[in-house]
Coordinates of C-alpha atoms in Angstrom, one line a residue:
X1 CA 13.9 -33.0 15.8
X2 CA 11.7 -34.0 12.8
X3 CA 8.4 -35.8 14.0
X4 CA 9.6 -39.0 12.9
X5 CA 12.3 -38.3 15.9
X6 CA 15.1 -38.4 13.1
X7 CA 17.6 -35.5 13.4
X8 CA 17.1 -33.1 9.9
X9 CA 19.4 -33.7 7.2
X10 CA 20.8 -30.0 7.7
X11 CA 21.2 -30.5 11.4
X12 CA 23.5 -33.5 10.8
X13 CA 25.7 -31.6 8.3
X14 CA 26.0 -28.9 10.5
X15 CA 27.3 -31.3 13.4
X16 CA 29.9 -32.7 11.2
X17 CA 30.7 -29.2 9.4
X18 CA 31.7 -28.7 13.3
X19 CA 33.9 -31.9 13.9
X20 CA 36.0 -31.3 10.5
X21 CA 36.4 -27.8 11.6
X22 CA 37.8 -28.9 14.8
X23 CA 40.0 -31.4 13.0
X24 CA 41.6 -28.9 10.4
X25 CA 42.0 -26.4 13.5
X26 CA 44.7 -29.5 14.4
X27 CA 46.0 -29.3 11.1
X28 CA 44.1 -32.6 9.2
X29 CA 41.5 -33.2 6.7
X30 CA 38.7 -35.6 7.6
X31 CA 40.2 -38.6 5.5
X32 CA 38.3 -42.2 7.5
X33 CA 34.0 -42.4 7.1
X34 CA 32.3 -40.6 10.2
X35 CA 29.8 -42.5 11.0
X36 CA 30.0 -44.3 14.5
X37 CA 27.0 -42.7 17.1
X38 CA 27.6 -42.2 20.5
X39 CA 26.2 -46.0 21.6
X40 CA 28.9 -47.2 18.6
X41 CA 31.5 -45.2 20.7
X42 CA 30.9 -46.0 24.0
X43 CA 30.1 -49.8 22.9
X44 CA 34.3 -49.8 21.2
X45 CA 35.3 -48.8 24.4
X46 CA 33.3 -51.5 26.6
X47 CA 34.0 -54.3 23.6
X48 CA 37.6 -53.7 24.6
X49 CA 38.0 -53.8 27.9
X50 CA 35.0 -56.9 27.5
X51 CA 34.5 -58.2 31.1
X52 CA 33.8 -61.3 29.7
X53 CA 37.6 -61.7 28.4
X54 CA 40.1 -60.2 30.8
X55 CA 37.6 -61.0 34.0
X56 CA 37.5 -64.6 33.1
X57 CA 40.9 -65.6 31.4
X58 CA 42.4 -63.4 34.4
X59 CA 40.4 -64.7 37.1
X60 CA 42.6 -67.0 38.7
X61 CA 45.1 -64.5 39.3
X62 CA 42.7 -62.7 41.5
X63 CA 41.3 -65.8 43.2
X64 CA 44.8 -67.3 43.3
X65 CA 46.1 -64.3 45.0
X66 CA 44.0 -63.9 48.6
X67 CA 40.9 -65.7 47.5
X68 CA 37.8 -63.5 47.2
X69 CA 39.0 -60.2 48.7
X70 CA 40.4 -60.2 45.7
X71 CA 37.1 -59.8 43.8
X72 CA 35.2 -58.3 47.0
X73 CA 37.5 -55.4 47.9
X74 CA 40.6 -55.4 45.3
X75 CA 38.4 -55.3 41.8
X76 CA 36.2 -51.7 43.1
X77 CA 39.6 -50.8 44.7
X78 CA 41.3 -50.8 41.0
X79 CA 37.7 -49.7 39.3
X80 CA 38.1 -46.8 41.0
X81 CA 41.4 -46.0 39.7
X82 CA 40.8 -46.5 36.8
X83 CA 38.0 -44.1 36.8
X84 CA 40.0 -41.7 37.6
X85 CA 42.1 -42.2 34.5
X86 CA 39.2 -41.9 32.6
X87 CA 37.5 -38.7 34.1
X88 CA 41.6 -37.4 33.4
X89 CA 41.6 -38.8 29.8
X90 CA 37.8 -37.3 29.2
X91 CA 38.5 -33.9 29.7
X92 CA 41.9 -34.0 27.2
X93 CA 39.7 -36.5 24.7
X94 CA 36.8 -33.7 24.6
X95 CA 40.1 -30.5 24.0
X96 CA 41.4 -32.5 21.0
X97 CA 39.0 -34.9 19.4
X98 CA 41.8 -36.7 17.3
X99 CA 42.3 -40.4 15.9
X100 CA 45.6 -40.3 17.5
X101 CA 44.4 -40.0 20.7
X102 CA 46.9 -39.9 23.7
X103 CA 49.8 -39.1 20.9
X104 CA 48.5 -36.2 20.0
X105 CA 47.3 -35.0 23.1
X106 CA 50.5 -35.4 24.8
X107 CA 52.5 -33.6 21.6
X108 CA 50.2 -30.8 22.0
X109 CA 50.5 -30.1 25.7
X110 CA 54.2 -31.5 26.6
X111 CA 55.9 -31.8 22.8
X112 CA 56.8 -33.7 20.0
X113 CA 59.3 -36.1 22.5
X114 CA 56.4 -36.8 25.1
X115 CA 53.9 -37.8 22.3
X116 CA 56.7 -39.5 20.3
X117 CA 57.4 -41.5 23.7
X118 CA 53.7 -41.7 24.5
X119 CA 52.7 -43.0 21.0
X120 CA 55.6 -46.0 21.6
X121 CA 53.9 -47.0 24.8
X122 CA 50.6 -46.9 23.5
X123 CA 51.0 -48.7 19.9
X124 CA 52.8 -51.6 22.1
X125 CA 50.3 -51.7 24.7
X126 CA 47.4 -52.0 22.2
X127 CA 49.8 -54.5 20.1
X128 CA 49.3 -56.6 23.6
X129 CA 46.0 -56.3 23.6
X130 CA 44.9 -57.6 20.8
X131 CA 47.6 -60.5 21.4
X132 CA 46.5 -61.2 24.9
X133 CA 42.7 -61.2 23.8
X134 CA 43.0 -63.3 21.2
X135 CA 45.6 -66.3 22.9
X136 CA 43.1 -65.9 25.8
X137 CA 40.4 -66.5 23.5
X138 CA 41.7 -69.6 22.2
X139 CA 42.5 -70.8 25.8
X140 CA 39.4 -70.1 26.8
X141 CA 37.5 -72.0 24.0
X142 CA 40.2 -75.3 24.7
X143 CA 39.5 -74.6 28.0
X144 CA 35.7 -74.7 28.0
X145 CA 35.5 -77.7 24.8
X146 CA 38.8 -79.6 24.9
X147 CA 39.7 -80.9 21.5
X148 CA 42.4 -83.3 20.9
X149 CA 45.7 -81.9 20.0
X150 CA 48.5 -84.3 20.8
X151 CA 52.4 -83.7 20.1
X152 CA 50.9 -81.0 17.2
X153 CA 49.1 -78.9 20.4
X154 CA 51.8 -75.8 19.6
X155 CA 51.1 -75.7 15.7
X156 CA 47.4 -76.2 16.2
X157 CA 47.1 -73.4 18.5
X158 CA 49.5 -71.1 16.0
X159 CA 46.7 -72.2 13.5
X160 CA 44.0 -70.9 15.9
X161 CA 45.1 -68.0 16.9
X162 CA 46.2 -66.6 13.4
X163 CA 42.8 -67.7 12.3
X164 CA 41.6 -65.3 15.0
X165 CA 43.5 -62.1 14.1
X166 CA 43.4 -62.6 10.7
X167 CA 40.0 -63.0 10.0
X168 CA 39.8 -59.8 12.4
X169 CA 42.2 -57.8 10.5
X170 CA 39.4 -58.3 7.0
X171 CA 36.2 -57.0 9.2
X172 CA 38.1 -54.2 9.6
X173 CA 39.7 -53.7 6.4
X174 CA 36.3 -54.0 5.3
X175 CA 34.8 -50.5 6.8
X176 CA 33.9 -49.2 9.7
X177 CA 30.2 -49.7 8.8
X178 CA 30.6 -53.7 9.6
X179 CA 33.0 -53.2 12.0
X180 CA 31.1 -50.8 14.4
X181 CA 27.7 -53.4 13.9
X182 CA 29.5 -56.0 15.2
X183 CA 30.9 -54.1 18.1
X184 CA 27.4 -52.5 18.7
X185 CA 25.9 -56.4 19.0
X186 CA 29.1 -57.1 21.0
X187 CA 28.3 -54.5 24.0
X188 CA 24.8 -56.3 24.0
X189 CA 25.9 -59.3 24.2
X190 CA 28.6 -58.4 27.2
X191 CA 25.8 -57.1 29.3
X192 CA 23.3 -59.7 28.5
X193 CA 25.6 -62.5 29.0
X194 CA 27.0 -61.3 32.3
X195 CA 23.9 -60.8 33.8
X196 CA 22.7 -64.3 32.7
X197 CA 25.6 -66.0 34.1
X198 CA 25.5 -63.8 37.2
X199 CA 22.0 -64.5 37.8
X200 CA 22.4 -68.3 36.9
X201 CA 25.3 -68.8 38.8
X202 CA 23.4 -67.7 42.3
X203 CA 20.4 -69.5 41.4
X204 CA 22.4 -72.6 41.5
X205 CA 24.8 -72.0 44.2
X206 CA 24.3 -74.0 47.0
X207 CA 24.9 -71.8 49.4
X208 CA 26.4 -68.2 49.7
X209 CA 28.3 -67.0 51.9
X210 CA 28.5 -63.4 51.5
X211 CA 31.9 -63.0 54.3
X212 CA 34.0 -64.7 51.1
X213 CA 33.7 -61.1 49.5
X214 CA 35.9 -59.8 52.2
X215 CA 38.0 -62.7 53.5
X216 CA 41.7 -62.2 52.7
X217 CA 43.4 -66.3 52.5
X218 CA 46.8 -67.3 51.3
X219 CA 46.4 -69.2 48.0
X220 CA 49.9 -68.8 46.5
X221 CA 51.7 -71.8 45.3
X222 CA 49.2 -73.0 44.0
X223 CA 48.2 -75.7 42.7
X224 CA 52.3 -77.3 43.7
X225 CA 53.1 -78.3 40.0
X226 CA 52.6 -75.1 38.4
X227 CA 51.4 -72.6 40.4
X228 CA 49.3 -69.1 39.5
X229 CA 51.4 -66.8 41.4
X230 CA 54.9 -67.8 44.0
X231 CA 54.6 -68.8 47.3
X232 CA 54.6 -65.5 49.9
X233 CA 53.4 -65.3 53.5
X234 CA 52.5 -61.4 53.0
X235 CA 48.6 -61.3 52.5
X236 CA 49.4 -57.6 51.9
X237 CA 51.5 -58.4 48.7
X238 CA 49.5 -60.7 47.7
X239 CA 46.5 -58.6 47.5
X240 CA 48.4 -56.4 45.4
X241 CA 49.2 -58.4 42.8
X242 CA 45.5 -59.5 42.6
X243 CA 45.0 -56.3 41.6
X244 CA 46.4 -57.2 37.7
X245 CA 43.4 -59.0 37.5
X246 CA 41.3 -55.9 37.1
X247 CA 44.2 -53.5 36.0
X248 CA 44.2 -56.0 32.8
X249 CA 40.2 -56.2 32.6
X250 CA 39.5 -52.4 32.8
X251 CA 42.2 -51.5 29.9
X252 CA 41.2 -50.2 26.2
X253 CA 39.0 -47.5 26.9
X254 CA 41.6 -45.4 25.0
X255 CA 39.4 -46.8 21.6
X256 CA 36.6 -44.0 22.1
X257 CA 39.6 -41.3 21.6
X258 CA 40.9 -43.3 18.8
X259 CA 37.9 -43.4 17.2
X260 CA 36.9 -40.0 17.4
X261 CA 37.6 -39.2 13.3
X262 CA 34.8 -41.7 13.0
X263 CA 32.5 -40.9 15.8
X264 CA 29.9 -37.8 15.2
X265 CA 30.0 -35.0 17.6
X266 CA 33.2 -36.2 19.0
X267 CA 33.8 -33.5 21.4
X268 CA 31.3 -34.9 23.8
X269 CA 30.7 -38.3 22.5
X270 CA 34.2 -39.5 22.9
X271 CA 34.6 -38.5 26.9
X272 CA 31.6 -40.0 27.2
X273 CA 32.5 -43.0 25.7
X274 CA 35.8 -43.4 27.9
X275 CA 34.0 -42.6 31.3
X276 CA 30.7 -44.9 30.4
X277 CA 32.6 -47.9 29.8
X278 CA 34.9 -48.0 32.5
X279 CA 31.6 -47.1 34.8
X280 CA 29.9 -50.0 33.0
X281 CA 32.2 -52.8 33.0
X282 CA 33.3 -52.2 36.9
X283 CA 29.6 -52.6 38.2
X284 CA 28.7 -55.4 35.9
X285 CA 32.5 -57.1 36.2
X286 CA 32.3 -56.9 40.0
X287 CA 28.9 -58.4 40.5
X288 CA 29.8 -61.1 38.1
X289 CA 33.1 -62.2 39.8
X290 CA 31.3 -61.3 43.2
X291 CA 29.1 -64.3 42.1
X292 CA 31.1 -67.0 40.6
X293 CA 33.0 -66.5 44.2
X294 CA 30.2 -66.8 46.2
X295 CA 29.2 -69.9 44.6
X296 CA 32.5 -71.7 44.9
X297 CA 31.4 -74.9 46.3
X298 CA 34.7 -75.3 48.4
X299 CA 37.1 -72.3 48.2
X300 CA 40.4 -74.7 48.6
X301 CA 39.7 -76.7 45.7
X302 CA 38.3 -74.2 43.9
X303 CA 41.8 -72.6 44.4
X304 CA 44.1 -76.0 43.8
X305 CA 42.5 -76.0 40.2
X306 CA 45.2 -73.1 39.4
X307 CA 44.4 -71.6 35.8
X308 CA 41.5 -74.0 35.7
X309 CA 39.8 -72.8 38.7
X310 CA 36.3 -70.4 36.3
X311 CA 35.8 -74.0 34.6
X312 CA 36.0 -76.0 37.7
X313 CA 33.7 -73.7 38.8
X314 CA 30.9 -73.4 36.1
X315 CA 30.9 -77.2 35.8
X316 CA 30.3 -77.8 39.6
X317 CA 27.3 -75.6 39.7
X318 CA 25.6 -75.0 36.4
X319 CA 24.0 -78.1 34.1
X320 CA 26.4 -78.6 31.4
X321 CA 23.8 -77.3 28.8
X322 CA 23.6 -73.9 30.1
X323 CA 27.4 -73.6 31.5
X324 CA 27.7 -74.8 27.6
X325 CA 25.5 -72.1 26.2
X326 CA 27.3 -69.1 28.0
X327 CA 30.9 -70.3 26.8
X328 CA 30.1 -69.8 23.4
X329 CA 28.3 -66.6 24.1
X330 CA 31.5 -65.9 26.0
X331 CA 33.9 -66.8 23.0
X332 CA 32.1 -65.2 20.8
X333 CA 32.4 -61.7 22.8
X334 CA 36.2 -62.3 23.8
X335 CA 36.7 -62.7 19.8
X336 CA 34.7 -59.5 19.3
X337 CA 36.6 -58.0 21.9
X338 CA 39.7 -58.5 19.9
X339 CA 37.8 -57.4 16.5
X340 CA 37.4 -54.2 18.8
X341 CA 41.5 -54.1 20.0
X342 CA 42.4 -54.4 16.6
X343 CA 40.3 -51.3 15.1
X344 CA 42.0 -48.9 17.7
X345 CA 45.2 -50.2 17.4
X346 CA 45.5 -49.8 14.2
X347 CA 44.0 -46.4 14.5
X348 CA 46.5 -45.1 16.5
X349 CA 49.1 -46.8 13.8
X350 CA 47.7 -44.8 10.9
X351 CA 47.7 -41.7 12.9
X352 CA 51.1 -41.9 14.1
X353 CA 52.0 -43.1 10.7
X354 CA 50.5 -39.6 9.3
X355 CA 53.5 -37.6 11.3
X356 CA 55.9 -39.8 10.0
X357 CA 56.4 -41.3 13.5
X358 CA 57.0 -44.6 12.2
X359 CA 59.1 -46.6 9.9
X360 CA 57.2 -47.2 6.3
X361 CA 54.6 -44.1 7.4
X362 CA 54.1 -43.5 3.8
X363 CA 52.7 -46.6 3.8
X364 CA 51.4 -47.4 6.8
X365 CA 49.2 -44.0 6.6
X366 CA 47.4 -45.3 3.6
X367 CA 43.8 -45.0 3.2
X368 CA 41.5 -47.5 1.3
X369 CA 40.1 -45.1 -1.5
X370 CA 37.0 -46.9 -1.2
X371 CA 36.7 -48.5 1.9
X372 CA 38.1 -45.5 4.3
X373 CA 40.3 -47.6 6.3
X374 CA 43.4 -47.3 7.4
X375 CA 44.2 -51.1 5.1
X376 CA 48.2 -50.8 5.8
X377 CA 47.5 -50.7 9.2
X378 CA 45.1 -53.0 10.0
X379 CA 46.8 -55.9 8.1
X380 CA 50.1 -54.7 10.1
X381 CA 48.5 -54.6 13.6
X382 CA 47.5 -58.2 12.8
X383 CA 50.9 -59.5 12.0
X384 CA 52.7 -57.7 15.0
X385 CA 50.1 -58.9 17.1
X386 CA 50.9 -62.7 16.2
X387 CA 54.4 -62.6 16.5
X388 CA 54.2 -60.9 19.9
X389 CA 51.5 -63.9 21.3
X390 CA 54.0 -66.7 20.0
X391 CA 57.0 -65.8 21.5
X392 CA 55.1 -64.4 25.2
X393 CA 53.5 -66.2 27.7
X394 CA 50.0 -65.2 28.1
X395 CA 50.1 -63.7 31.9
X396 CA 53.2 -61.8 30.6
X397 CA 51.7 -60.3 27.6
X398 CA 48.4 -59.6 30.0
X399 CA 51.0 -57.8 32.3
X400 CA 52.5 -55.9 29.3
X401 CA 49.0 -54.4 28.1
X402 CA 48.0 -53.3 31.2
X403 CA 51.7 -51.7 32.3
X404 CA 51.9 -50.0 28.9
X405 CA 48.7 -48.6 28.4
X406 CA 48.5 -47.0 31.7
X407 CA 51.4 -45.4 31.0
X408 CA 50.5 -44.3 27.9
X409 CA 47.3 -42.7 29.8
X410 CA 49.1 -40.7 32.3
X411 CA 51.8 -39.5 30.2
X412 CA 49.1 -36.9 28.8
X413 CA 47.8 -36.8 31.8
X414 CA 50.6 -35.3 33.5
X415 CA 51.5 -33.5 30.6
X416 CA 48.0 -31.4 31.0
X417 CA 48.8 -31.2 34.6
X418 CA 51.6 -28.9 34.0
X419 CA 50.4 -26.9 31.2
X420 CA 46.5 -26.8 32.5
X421 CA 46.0 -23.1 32.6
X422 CA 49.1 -22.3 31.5
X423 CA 50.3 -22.8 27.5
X424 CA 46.2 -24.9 27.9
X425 CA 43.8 -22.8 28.5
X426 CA 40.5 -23.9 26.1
X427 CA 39.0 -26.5 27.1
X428 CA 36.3 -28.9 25.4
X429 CA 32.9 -29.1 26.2
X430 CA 33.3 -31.6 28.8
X431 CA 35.8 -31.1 31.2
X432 CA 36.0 -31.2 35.1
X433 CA 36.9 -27.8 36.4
X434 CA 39.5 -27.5 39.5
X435 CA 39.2 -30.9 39.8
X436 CA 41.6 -31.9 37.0
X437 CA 45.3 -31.5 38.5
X438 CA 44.3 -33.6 41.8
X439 CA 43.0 -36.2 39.7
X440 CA 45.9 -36.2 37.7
X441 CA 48.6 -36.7 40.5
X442 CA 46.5 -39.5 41.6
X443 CA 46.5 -41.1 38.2
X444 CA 50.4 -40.7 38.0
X445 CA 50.6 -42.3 41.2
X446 CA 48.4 -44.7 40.9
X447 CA 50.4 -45.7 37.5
X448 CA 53.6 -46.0 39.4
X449 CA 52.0 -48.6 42.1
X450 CA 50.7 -50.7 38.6
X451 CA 54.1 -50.6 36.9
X452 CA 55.3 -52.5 40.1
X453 CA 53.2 -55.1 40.3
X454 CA 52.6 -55.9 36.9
X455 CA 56.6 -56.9 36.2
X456 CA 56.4 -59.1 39.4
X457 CA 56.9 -63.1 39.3
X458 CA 55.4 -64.9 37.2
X459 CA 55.6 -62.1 35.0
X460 CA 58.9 -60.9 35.5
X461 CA 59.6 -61.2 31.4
X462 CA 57.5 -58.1 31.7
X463 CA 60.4 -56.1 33.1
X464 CA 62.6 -57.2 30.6
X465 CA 60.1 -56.0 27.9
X466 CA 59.7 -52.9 29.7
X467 CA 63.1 -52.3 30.2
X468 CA 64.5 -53.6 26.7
X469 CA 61.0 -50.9 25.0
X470 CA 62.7 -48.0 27.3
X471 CA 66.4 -48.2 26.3
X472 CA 65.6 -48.3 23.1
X473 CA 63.4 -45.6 22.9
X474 CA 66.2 -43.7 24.6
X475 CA 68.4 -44.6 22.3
X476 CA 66.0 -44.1 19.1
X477 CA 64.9 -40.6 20.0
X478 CA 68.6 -39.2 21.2
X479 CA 70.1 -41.0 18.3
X480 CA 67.9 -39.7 15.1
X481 CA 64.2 -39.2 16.0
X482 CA 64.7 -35.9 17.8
X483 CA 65.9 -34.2 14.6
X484 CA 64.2 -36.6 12.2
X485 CA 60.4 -36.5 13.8
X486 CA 58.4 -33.1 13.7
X487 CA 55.4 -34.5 15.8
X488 CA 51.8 -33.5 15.0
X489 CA 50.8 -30.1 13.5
X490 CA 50.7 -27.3 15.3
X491 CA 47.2 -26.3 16.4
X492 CA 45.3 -23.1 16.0
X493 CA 43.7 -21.9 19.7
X494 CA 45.4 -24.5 22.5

């Protein structure tokens, strides 16, 4: 470390002589710009999973469920599990340090038809994300500064949205230079503006009651003309599916593997990444839910305003200037937050795209000569991604995203549970020892329990897109893609 407390020039060549050796020992050249820092790759991660989109478009379906055990005792419940996932995903992202992320590691340690399957679930699940983020951010902004819209309300939001995604899909055809600055200030700005409102939000409360946190009551059915989630008299079910409301939040953090061709000293800085944004967005997303419940004036309104109920509350207990204030600080990070979607999404695109695991993969793998972005798949991402939020509901495309890419995380996962010191034997730099395989079952588990809830009423289009994506995957890879697709190449010292 020079005295100016910048790295020497030779230092930094010698750190990403390492991470293109690492990538050729997986059989690629270093084709996309490296150039993301740690910060840039843990900040992809938390601009993702963005506490200030899922946790707010999402709320009611917490608060509608039992009230605010649902924020008290089922969002740390769910954080913790998806911890778990992450410590699990660390220790594989930190073996094989790869834009394709999951794919690859589940190609490498259970072959080419579990990555093939693994790369499905994953593409789709990230194709929901950036759909769900991006109708929830126009919700949210009609939501929060209603505009008239008349018989044309359908077109205009069309217009909205598109405006969204596209103008998302040319920051990131643009490089990764603009793209990781703006997800840099967006991790600020998530932090900054969830502790404003959380602080805010208690200073103006009238009271608190602190027993709300861990008081299970029966808010289904409501409000009576279009309720959050169906009438049911068990607590206990209902509880559960409160818990989509932080299964959806805490999603994304797949984006610091994906990233990982662009992130210096991947090895450690992409684990990192994963675990540091999960830890950060369930501390700060639980004591900024914990909040906006304990300032509920009156819990049974609060609960009859149905997919209402965050505005309701904001306007009953802030001024409107500073209520006004943090919904355009909390637009502006939910649009980041699908800026951020997009990037990994169309990461793991271009890498699947580079094994020929798609159709048009000659194309789709393209590289921008002079920009170093995958152009062919960002631009596709963006058009997928539209079509998929205009023929979905949004509670069903949130319940696709977060079914999807939890599969898609324990599918290598459970792979590296059956070959960890087996056909896997070197690890990365960070890994967690003998603690791997227990973690592991518990992620597959806990996977199982999600896939249940999240393709229950209202969202029971969810198991028809789920079921429709699995038959014909089975029918793809039996019919032509077991002889057609070759999967990754083979790596030198697994």
């Amino acid at each position: 470390m020079s005295a100016t407390g910048e790295e020497p020039e030779c230092q930094t060549e010698r750190v990403l002589s390492d991470d293109e050796q690492t990538l050729r020992r997986m059989g690629y050249r270093q084709e996309l710009s490296r150039r993301m820092t740690g910060f840039s790759n843990f900040a992809i991660s938390l601009s993702i999973i963005c506490i200030l989109a899922g946790g707010i478009t999402s709320f009611q379906y917490g608060f509608c469920a039992v009230g605010g055990a649902s924020i008290g005792l089922g969002w740390p419940l769910v954080c913790l599990f998806s911890m778990i996932v992450a410590l699990s995903m660390a220790q594989i992202a930190s073996a094989f340090p790869t834009a394709g992320g999951l794919y690859h590691w589940a190609s490498i340690l259970g072959g080419k038809g579990w990555g093939w399957v693994t790369a499905w679930c994953n593409l789709v699940g990230l194709l929901t994300v950036v759909a769900a983020v991006n109708a929830g951010t126009y919700d949210f902004l009609y939501g929060a500064f209603p505009w008239p819209t008349g018989q044309h309300a359908t077109g205009i939001k069309m217009f909205g949205v598109a405006a969204l995604t596209l103008s998302q899909a040319y920051t990131n055809h643009r490089g990764i230079r603009l793209t990781t600055m703006l997800t840099d200030f967006c991790g600020y700005l998530i932090l900054v503006t969830a502790s404003v409102l959380t602080v805010a939000i208690l200073w103006y409360a009238r009271h608190l009651d602190w027993a709300r946190l861990i008081a299970f009551t029966n808010y289904s059915g409501l409000p009576a003309n279009d309720p959050v989630l169906p009438h049911s008299n068990s607590l206990t079910w209902l509880f559960a599916l409160g818990f989509l409301l932080p299964a959806y939040t805490i999603t994304g953090f797949d984006a610091s593997a994906h990233t990982a061709e662009e992130t210096v000293s991947a090895a450690l800085n992409a684990p990192r990444g994963i675990i540091r944004s999960v830890a950060v967005s369930g501390i700060f997303g639980w004591l900024m839910l914990a909040a906006i419940v304990l300032a509920v004036p009156d819990m049974d309104k609060a609960a009859a305003q149905g997919n209402n109920v965050f505005y309701w509350i904001m306007n009953a207990v802030l001024p409107r200037p500073l209520a006004s204030v943090l919904y355009v600080n909390i637009g502006l990070a939910q649009y980041l937050c699908g800026l951020a979607g997009l990037t990994s999404a169309s990461r793991m695109m271009y890498a699947f795209a580079r094994d020929g695991g798609l159709p048009c993969s000659s194309w789709l793998r393209q590289v921008s000569a002079n920009l170093r972005t995958p152009a062919a798949a960002v631009w596709t991402i963006a058009v997928l991604a539209l079509l998929f939020m205009w023929f979905v509901p949004y509670s069903a495309i949130a319940a696709c995203c977060a079914v999807f890419l939890y599969i898609s995380y324990v599918l290598p996962i459970a792979a590296g549970f059956l070959a960890h010191g087996r056909t896997w034997t070197n690890m990365g730099p960070w890994h967690l020892g003998r603690w791997y395989r227990p973690l592991a079952v518990v992620s597959v588990l806990g996977c199982l329990g999600l896939i249940v809830i999240g393709v229950q009423p209202p969202n029971e289009i969810a198991l028809k897109i789920l079921g429709g994506t699995a038959v014909l995957m089975v029918l793809a890879w039996y019919g032509f893609e077991r002889k057609r697709f070759r999967g990754p190449p083979k790596m030198t010292g697994l």
